[in-house]
Short mmCIF file of C-alpha atoms and ligand atoms in Angstrom, two decimals:
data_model
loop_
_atom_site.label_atom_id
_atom_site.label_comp_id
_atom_site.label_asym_id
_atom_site.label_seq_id
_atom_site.Cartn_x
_atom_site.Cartn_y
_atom_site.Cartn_z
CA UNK A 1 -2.54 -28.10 15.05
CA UNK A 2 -5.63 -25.56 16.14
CA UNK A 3 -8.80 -27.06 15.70
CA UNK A 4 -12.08 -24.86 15.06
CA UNK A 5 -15.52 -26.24 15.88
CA UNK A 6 -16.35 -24.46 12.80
CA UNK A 7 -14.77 -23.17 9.55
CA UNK A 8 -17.03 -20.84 7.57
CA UNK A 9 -16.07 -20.51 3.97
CA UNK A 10 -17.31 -17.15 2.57
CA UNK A 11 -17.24 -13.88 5.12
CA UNK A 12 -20.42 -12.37 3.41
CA UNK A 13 -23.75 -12.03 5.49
CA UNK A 14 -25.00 -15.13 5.51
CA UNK A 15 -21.78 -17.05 6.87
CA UNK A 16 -21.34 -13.55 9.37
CA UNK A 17 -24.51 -14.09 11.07
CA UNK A 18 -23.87 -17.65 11.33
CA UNK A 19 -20.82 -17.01 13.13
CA UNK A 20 -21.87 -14.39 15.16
CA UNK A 21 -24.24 -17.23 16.61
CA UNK A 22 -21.95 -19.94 16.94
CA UNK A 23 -19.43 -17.49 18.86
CA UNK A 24 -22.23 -16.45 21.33
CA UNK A 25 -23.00 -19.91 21.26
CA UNK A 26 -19.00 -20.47 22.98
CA UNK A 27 -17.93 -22.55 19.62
CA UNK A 28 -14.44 -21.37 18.45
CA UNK A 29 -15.33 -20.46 14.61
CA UNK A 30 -12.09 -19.82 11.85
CA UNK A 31 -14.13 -17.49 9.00
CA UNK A 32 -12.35 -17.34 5.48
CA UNK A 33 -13.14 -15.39 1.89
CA UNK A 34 -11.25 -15.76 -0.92
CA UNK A 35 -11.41 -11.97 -1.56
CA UNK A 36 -9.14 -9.97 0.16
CA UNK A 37 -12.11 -8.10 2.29
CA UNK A 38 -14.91 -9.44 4.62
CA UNK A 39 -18.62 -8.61 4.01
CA UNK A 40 -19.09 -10.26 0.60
CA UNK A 41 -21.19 -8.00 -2.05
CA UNK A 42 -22.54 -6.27 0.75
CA UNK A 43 -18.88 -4.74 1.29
CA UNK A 44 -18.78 -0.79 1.44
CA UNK A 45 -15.60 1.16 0.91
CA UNK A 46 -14.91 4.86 1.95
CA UNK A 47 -13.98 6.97 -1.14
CA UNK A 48 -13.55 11.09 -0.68
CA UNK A 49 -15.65 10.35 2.74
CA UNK A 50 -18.48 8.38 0.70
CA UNK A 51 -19.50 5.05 1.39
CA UNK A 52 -18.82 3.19 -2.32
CA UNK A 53 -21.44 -0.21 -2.57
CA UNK A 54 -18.30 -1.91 -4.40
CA UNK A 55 -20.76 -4.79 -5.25
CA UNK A 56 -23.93 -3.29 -6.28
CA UNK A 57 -26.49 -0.62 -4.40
CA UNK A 58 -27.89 -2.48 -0.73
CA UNK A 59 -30.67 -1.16 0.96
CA UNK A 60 -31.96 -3.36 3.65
CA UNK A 61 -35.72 -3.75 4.28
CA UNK A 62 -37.79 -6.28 5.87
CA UNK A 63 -41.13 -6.45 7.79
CA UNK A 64 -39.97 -9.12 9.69
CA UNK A 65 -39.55 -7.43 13.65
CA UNK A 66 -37.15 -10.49 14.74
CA UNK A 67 -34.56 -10.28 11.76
CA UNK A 68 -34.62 -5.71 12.30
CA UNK A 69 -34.23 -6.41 16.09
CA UNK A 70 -31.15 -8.65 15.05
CA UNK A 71 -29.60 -6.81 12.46
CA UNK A 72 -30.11 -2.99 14.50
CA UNK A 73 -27.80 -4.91 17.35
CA UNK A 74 -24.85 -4.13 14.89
CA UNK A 75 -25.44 -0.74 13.24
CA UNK A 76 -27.40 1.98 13.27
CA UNK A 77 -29.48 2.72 9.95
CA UNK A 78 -30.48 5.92 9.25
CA UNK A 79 -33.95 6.58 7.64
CA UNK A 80 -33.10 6.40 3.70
CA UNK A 81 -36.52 5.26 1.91
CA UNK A 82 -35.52 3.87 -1.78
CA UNK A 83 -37.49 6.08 -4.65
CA UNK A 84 -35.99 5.14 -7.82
CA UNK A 85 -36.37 6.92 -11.30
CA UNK A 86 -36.56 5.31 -14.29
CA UNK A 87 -35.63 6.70 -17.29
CA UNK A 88 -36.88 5.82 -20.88
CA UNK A 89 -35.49 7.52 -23.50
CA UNK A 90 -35.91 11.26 -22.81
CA UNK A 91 -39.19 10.35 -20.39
CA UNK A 92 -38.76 10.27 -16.50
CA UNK A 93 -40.76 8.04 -14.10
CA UNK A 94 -41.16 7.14 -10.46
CA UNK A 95 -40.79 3.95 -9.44
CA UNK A 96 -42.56 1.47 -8.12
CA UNK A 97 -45.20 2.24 -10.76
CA UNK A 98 -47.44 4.07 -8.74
CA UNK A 99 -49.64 7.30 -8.98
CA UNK A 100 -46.90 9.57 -10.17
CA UNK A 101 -45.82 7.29 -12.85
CA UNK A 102 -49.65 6.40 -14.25
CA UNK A 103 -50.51 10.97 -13.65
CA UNK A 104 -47.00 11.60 -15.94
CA UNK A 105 -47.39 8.33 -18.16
CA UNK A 106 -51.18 9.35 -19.25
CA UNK A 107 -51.88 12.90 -17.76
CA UNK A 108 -54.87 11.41 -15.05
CA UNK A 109 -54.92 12.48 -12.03
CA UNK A 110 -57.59 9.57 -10.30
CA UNK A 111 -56.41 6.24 -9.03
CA UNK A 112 -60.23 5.24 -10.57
CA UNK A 113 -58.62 6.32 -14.26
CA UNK A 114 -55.61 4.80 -13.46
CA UNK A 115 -57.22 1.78 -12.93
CA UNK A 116 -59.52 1.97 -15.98
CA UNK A 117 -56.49 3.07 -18.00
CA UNK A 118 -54.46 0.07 -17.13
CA UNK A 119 -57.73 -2.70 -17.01
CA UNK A 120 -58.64 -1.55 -20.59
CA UNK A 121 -55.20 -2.36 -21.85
CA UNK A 122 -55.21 -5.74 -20.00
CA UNK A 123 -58.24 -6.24 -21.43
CA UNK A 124 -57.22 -6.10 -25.31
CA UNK A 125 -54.26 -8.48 -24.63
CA UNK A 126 -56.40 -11.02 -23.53
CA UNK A 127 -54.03 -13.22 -21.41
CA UNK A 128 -55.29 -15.85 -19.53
CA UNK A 129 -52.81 -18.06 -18.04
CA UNK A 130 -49.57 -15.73 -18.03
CA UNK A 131 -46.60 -18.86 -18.86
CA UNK A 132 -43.91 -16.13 -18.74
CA UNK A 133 -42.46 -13.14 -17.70
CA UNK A 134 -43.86 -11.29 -20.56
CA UNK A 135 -47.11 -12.12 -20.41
CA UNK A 136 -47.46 -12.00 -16.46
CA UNK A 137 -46.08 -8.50 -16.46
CA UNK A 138 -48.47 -7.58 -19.38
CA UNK A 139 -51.80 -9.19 -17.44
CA UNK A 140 -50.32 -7.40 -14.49
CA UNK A 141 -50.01 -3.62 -15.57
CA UNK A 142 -50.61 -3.79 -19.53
CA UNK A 143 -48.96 -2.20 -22.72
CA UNK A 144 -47.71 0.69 -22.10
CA UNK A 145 -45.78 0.69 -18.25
CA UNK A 146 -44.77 -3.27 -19.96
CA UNK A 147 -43.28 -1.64 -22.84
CA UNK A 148 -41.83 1.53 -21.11
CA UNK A 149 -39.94 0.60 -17.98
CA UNK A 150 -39.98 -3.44 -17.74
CA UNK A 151 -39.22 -4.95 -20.89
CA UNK A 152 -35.55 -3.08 -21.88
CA UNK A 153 -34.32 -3.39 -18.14
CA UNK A 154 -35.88 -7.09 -17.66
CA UNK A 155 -33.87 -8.01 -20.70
CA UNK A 156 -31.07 -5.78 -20.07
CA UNK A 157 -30.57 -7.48 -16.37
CA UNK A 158 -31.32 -11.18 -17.25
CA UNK A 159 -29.78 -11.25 -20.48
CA UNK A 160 -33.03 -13.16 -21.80
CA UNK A 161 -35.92 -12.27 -23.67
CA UNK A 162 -38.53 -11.75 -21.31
CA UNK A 163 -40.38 -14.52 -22.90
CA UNK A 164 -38.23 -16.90 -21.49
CA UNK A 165 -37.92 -15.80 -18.28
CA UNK A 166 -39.90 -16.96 -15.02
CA UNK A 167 -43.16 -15.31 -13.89
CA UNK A 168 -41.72 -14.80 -10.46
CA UNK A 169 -39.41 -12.10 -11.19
CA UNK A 170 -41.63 -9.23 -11.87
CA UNK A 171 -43.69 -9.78 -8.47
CA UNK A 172 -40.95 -7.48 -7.09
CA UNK A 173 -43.11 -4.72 -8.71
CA UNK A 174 -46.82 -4.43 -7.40
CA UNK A 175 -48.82 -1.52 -8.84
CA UNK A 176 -49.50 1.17 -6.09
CA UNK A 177 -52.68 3.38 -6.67
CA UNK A 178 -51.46 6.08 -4.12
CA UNK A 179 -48.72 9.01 -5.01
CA UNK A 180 -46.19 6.97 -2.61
CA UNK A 181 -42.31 6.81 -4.16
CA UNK A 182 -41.21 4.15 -1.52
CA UNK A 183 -39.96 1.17 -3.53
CA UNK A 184 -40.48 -1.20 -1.20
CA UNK A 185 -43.55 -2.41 1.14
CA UNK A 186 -41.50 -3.64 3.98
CA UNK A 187 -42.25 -1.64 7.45
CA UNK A 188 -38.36 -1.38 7.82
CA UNK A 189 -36.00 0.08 5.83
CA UNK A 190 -32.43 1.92 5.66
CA UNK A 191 -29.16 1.39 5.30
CA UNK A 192 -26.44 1.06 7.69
CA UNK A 193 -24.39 4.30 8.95
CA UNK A 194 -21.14 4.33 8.11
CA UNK A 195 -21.67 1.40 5.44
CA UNK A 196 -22.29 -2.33 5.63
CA UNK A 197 -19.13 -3.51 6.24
CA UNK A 198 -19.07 -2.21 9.48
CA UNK A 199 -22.01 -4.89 10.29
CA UNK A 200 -20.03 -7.53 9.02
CA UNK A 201 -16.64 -6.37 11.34
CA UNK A 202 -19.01 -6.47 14.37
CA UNK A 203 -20.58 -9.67 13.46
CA UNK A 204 -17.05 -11.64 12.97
CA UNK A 205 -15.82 -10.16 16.43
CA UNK A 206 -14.76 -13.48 18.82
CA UNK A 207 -13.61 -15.87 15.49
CA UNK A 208 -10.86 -15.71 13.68
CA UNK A 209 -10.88 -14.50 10.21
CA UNK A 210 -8.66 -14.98 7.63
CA UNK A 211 -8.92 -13.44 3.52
CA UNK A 212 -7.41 -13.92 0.80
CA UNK A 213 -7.79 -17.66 1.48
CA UNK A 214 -9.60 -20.69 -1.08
CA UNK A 215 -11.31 -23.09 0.15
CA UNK A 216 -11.48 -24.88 -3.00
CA UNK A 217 -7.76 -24.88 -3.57
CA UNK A 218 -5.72 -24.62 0.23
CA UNK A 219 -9.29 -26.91 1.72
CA UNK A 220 -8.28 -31.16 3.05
CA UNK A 221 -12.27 -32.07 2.77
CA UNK A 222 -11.65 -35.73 3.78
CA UNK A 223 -9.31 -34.89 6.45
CA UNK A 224 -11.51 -31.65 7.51
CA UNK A 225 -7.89 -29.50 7.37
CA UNK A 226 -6.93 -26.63 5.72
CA UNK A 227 -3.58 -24.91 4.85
CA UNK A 228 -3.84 -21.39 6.40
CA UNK A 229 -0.96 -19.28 4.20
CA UNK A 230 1.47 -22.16 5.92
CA UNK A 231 -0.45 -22.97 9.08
CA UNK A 232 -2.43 -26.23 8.84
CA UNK A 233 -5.88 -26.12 10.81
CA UNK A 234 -8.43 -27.89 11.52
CA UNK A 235 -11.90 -28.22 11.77
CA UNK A 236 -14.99 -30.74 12.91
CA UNK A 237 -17.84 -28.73 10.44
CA UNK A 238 -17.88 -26.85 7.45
CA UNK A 239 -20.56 -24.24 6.55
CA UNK A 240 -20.25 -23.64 2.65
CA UNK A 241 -21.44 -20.50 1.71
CA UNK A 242 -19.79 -20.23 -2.02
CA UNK A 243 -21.38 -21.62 -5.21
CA UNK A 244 -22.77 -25.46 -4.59
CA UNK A 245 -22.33 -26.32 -7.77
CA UNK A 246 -18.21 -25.23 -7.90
CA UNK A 247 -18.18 -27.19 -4.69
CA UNK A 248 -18.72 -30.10 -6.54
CA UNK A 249 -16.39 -29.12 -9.48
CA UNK A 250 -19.33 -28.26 -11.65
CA UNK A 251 -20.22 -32.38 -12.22
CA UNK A 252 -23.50 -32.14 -13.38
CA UNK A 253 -22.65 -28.90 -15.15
CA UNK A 254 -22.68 -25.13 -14.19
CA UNK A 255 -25.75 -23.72 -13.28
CA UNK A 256 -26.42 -20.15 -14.77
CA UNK A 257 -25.75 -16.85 -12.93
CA UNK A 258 -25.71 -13.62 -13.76
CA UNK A 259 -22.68 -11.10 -13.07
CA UNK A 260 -22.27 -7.26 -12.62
CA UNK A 261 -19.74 -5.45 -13.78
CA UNK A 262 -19.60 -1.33 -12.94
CA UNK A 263 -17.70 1.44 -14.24
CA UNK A 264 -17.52 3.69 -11.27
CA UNK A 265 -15.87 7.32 -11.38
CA UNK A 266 -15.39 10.68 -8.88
CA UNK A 267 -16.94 13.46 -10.01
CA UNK A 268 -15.54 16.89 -9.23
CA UNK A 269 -19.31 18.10 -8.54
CA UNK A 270 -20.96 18.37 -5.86
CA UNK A 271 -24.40 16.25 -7.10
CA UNK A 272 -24.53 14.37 -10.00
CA UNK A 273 -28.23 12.37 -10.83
CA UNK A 274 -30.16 13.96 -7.80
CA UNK A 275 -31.15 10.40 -6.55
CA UNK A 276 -29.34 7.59 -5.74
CA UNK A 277 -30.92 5.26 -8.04
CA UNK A 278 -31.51 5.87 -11.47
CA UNK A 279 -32.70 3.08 -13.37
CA UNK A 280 -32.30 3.30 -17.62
CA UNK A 281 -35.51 0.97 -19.00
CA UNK A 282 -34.76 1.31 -22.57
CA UNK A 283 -32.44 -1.06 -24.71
CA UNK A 284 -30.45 0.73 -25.93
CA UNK A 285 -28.78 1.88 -23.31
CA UNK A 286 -26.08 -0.69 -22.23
CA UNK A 287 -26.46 -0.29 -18.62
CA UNK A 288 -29.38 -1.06 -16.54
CA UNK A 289 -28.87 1.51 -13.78
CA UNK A 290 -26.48 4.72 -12.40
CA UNK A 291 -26.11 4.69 -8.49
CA UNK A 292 -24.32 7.66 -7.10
CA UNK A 293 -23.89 6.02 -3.41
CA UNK A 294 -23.57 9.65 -1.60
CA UNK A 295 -27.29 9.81 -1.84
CA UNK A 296 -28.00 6.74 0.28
CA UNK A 297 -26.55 8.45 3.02
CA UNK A 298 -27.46 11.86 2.41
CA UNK A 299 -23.64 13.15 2.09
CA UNK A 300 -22.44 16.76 1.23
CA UNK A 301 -19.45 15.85 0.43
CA UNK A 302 -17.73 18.28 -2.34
CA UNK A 303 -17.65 15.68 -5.15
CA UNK A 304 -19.74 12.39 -5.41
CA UNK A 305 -19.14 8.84 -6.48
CA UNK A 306 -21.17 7.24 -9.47
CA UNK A 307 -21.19 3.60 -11.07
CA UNK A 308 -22.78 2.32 -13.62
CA UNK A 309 -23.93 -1.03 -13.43
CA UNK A 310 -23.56 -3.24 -16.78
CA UNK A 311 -25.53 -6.77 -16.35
CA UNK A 312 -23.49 -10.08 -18.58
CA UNK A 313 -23.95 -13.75 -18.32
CA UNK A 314 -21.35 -14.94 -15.11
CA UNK A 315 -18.63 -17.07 -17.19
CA UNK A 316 -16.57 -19.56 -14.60
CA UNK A 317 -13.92 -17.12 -12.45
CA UNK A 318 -16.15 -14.17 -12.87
CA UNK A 319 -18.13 -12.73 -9.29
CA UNK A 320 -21.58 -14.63 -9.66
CA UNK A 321 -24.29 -12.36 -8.56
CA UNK A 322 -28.04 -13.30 -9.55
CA UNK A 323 -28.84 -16.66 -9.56
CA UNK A 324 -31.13 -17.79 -12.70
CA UNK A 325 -33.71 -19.42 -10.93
CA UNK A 326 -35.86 -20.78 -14.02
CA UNK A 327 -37.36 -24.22 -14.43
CA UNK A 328 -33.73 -25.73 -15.63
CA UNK A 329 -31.34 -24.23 -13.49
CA UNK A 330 -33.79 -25.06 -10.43
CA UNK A 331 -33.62 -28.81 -11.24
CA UNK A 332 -30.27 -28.89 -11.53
CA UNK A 333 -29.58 -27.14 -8.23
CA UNK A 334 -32.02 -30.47 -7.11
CA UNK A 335 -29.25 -32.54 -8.35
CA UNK A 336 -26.20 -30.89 -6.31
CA UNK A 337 -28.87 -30.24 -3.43
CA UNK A 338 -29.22 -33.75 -3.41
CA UNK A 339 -25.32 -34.54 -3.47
CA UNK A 340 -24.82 -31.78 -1.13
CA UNK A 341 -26.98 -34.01 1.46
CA UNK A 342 -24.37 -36.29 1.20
CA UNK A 343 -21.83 -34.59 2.51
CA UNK A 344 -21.12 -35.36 6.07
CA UNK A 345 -20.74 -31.94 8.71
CA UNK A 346 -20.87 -29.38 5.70
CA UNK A 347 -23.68 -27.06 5.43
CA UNK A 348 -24.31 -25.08 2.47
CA UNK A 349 -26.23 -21.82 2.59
CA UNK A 350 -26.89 -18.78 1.68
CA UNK A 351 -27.43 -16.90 -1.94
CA UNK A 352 -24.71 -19.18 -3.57
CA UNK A 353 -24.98 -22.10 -1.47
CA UNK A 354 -28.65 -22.57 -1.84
CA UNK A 355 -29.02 -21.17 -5.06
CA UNK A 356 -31.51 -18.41 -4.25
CA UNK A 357 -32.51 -15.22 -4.90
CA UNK A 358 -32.16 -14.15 -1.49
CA UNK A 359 -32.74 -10.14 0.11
CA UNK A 360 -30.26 -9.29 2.35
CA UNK A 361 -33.37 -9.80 4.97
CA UNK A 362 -34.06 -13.53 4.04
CA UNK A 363 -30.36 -14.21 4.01
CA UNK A 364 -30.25 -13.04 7.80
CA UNK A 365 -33.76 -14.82 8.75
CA UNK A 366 -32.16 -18.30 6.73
CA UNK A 367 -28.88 -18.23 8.59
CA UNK A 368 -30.71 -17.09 11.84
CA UNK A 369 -33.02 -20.44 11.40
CA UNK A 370 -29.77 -22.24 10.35
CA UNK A 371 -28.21 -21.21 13.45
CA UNK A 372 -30.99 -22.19 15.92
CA UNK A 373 -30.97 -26.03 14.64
CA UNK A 374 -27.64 -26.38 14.45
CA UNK A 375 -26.19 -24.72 17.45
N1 UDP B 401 -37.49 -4.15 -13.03
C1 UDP B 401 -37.99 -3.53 -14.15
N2 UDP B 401 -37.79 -2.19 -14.32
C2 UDP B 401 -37.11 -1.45 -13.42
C3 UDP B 401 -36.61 -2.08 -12.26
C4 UDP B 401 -36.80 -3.44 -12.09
O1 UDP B 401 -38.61 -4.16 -15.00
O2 UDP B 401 -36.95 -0.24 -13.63
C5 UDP B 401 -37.73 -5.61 -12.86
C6 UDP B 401 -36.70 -6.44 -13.54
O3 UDP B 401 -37.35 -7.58 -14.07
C7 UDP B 401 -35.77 -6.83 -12.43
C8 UDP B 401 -36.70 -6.95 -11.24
O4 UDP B 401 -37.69 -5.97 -11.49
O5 UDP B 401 -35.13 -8.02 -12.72
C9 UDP B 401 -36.05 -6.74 -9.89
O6 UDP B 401 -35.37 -5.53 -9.89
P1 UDP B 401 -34.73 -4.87 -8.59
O7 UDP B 401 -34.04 -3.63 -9.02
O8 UDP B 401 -35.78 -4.78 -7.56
O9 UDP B 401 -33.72 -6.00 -8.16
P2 UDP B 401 -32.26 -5.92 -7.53
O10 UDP B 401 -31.33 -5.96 -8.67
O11 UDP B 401 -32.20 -4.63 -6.80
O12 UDP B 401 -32.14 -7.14 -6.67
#
């Protein structure tokens, strides 16, 4: 019977960079994914020449120097910065909120009436201890950029009213008082040439990878042996990197996720939306945003690739995405945290296996710090 030092369950980023270390690290590593495709929802696939984010829009960007060093050893990103619009109703915005949205929102041209515009609404709200979503983002940036371009998508995306949602969410959007598009803060950004899944290929070079395969299902946990499509293996650890709470057959209950789902077409034109990322803040429109992925990589192809991206409560068997990370989901994840440290030579990690809202970044930096203990 062949024996791994390792089996990693899940061939997404987190378990890839994981193995990538253990390999270096001479360990003989067996990776498996029940999908039939490595790179988990950071998988790209090549449609009419365009790389197609099958499981939602990825830009990478961190400030961190160690985890850009790490990651540019297995691609080369090109120079992409990420300036969403946001549309609401017939009205278009930059995002993050910044100068251009406040000069089009209110017709000032001053970050000083900007600021006065925005205190003065603050001001008539009188929040003082913000104890949700709703009122941090209103104590944060007021009525009218609240009611405009947070509230419909907010709702749209978590499926909740913003009133019951956690504060934390809505520090992914600072207010910038200069005329600067760039969504995010982080001194690197970009995304991969030739799409992500070619990081992932590199990564998993030296171990033996398998898809198609489920844990949960073909997986001997007290004998530490699995049933390979016939082959029986074996293994001394286990890292987990699939939900912790389907690990342990949902005992104390499922925690809550939320799933994607996206309609995605070709286009006989050339250039659709004009930007890859188009976000749609009102309610009544049933999807939160449009990518049209040729823009991430600045193709000329002769037609392009859109989805749109439709946001719905993850039922069991569905692709969890988001986990909820409010006050009840986090104390349940406690409870299978707790069970999880239990468990002798498994490691859990990553989005699903720690139950975190994770960047691609962190995910590299927590299985890069995962790595260094453990190998
Ligand atoms: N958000 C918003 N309006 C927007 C875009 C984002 O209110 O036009 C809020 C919303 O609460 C969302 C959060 O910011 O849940 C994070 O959104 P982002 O698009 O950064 O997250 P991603 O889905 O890309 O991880």
């Amino acid at each position: 019977m062949k024996k791994y030092d390792y089996l990693v369950v899940g061939a997404g980023l987190y378990g890839a960079v994981f193995t990538e270390r253990a390999v270096a690290a001479g360990k003989s590593v067996l990776v498996i994914d029940r999908r039939d495709h490595i790179a988990g929802n950071i998988y790209t696939k090549n449609v009419s020449g365009i790389n197609v984010h099958v499981y939602g829009a990825h830009i990478f960007h961190t400030s961190d120097k160690k985890v850009w060093d790490y990651i540019c050893r297995f691609a080369e990103f090109n120079n992409y910065v990420n300036s969403p619009i946001a549309i609401y109703k017939d009205e278009l915005y930059n995002l993050p909120f910044n100068m251009n949205t406040f000069s089009k929102m209110w017709g000032i041209r001053t970050p000083e009436e900007a600021k006065e515009k925005i205190a003065s609404q603050i001001r008539e709200l009188n929040i003082t201890e913000p104890k949700n979503l709703e009122e941090q983002a209103l104590s944060l940036v007021g009525t009218d950029v609240y009611e405009k371009l947070i509230k419909g998508y907010t709702e749209k995306q978590w499926g909740r009213p913003c009133t019951e949602l956690p504060a934390f969410i809505i520090k992914r959007l600072p207010l910038r008082f200069t005329y600067n598009n760039n969504y995010f803060n982080d001194r690197y950004q970009g995304i991969a040439m030739g799409g992500f899944t070619g990081i992932v290929e590199k990564m998993l070079k030296g171990a033996d990878v398998c898809t198609g395969v489920d844990f949960l299902k073909e997986g001997n946990r007290e004998e530490k042996t699995l049933d390979l499509k016939g082959e029986k293996v074996s293994y001394d650890k286990l890292l987990f990197t699939g939900q912790i709470d389907e690990y342990f057959d949902y005992k104390y209950g499922p925690l809550e996720y939320r799933s994607v789902r996206f309609e995605t077409e070709e286009l006989q034109m050339e250039n659709y939306q004009g930007n890859a990322v188009m976000n749609f803040t009102e309610k009544e429109v049933p999807y939160t945003r449009i990518i049209e992925h040729k823009h991430f990589e600045f193709g000329t192809q002769p037609t392009t690739v859109i989805s749109k991206e439709y946001s719905s409560e993850w039922t069991k068997g569905a692709e969890p995405y988001y986990p909820v990370n409010n006050e009840k989901n986090d104390g349940l994840y406690e409870k299978y945290k707790a069970l999880s440290e239990g468990e002798k030579d498994v490691i859990f990690g990553g989005r699903l296996g720690e139950y975190k809202y994770y960047d691609m970044d962190k995910v590299v930096m927590k299985a890069l710090e995962m790595s260094d203990k453990e190998l």
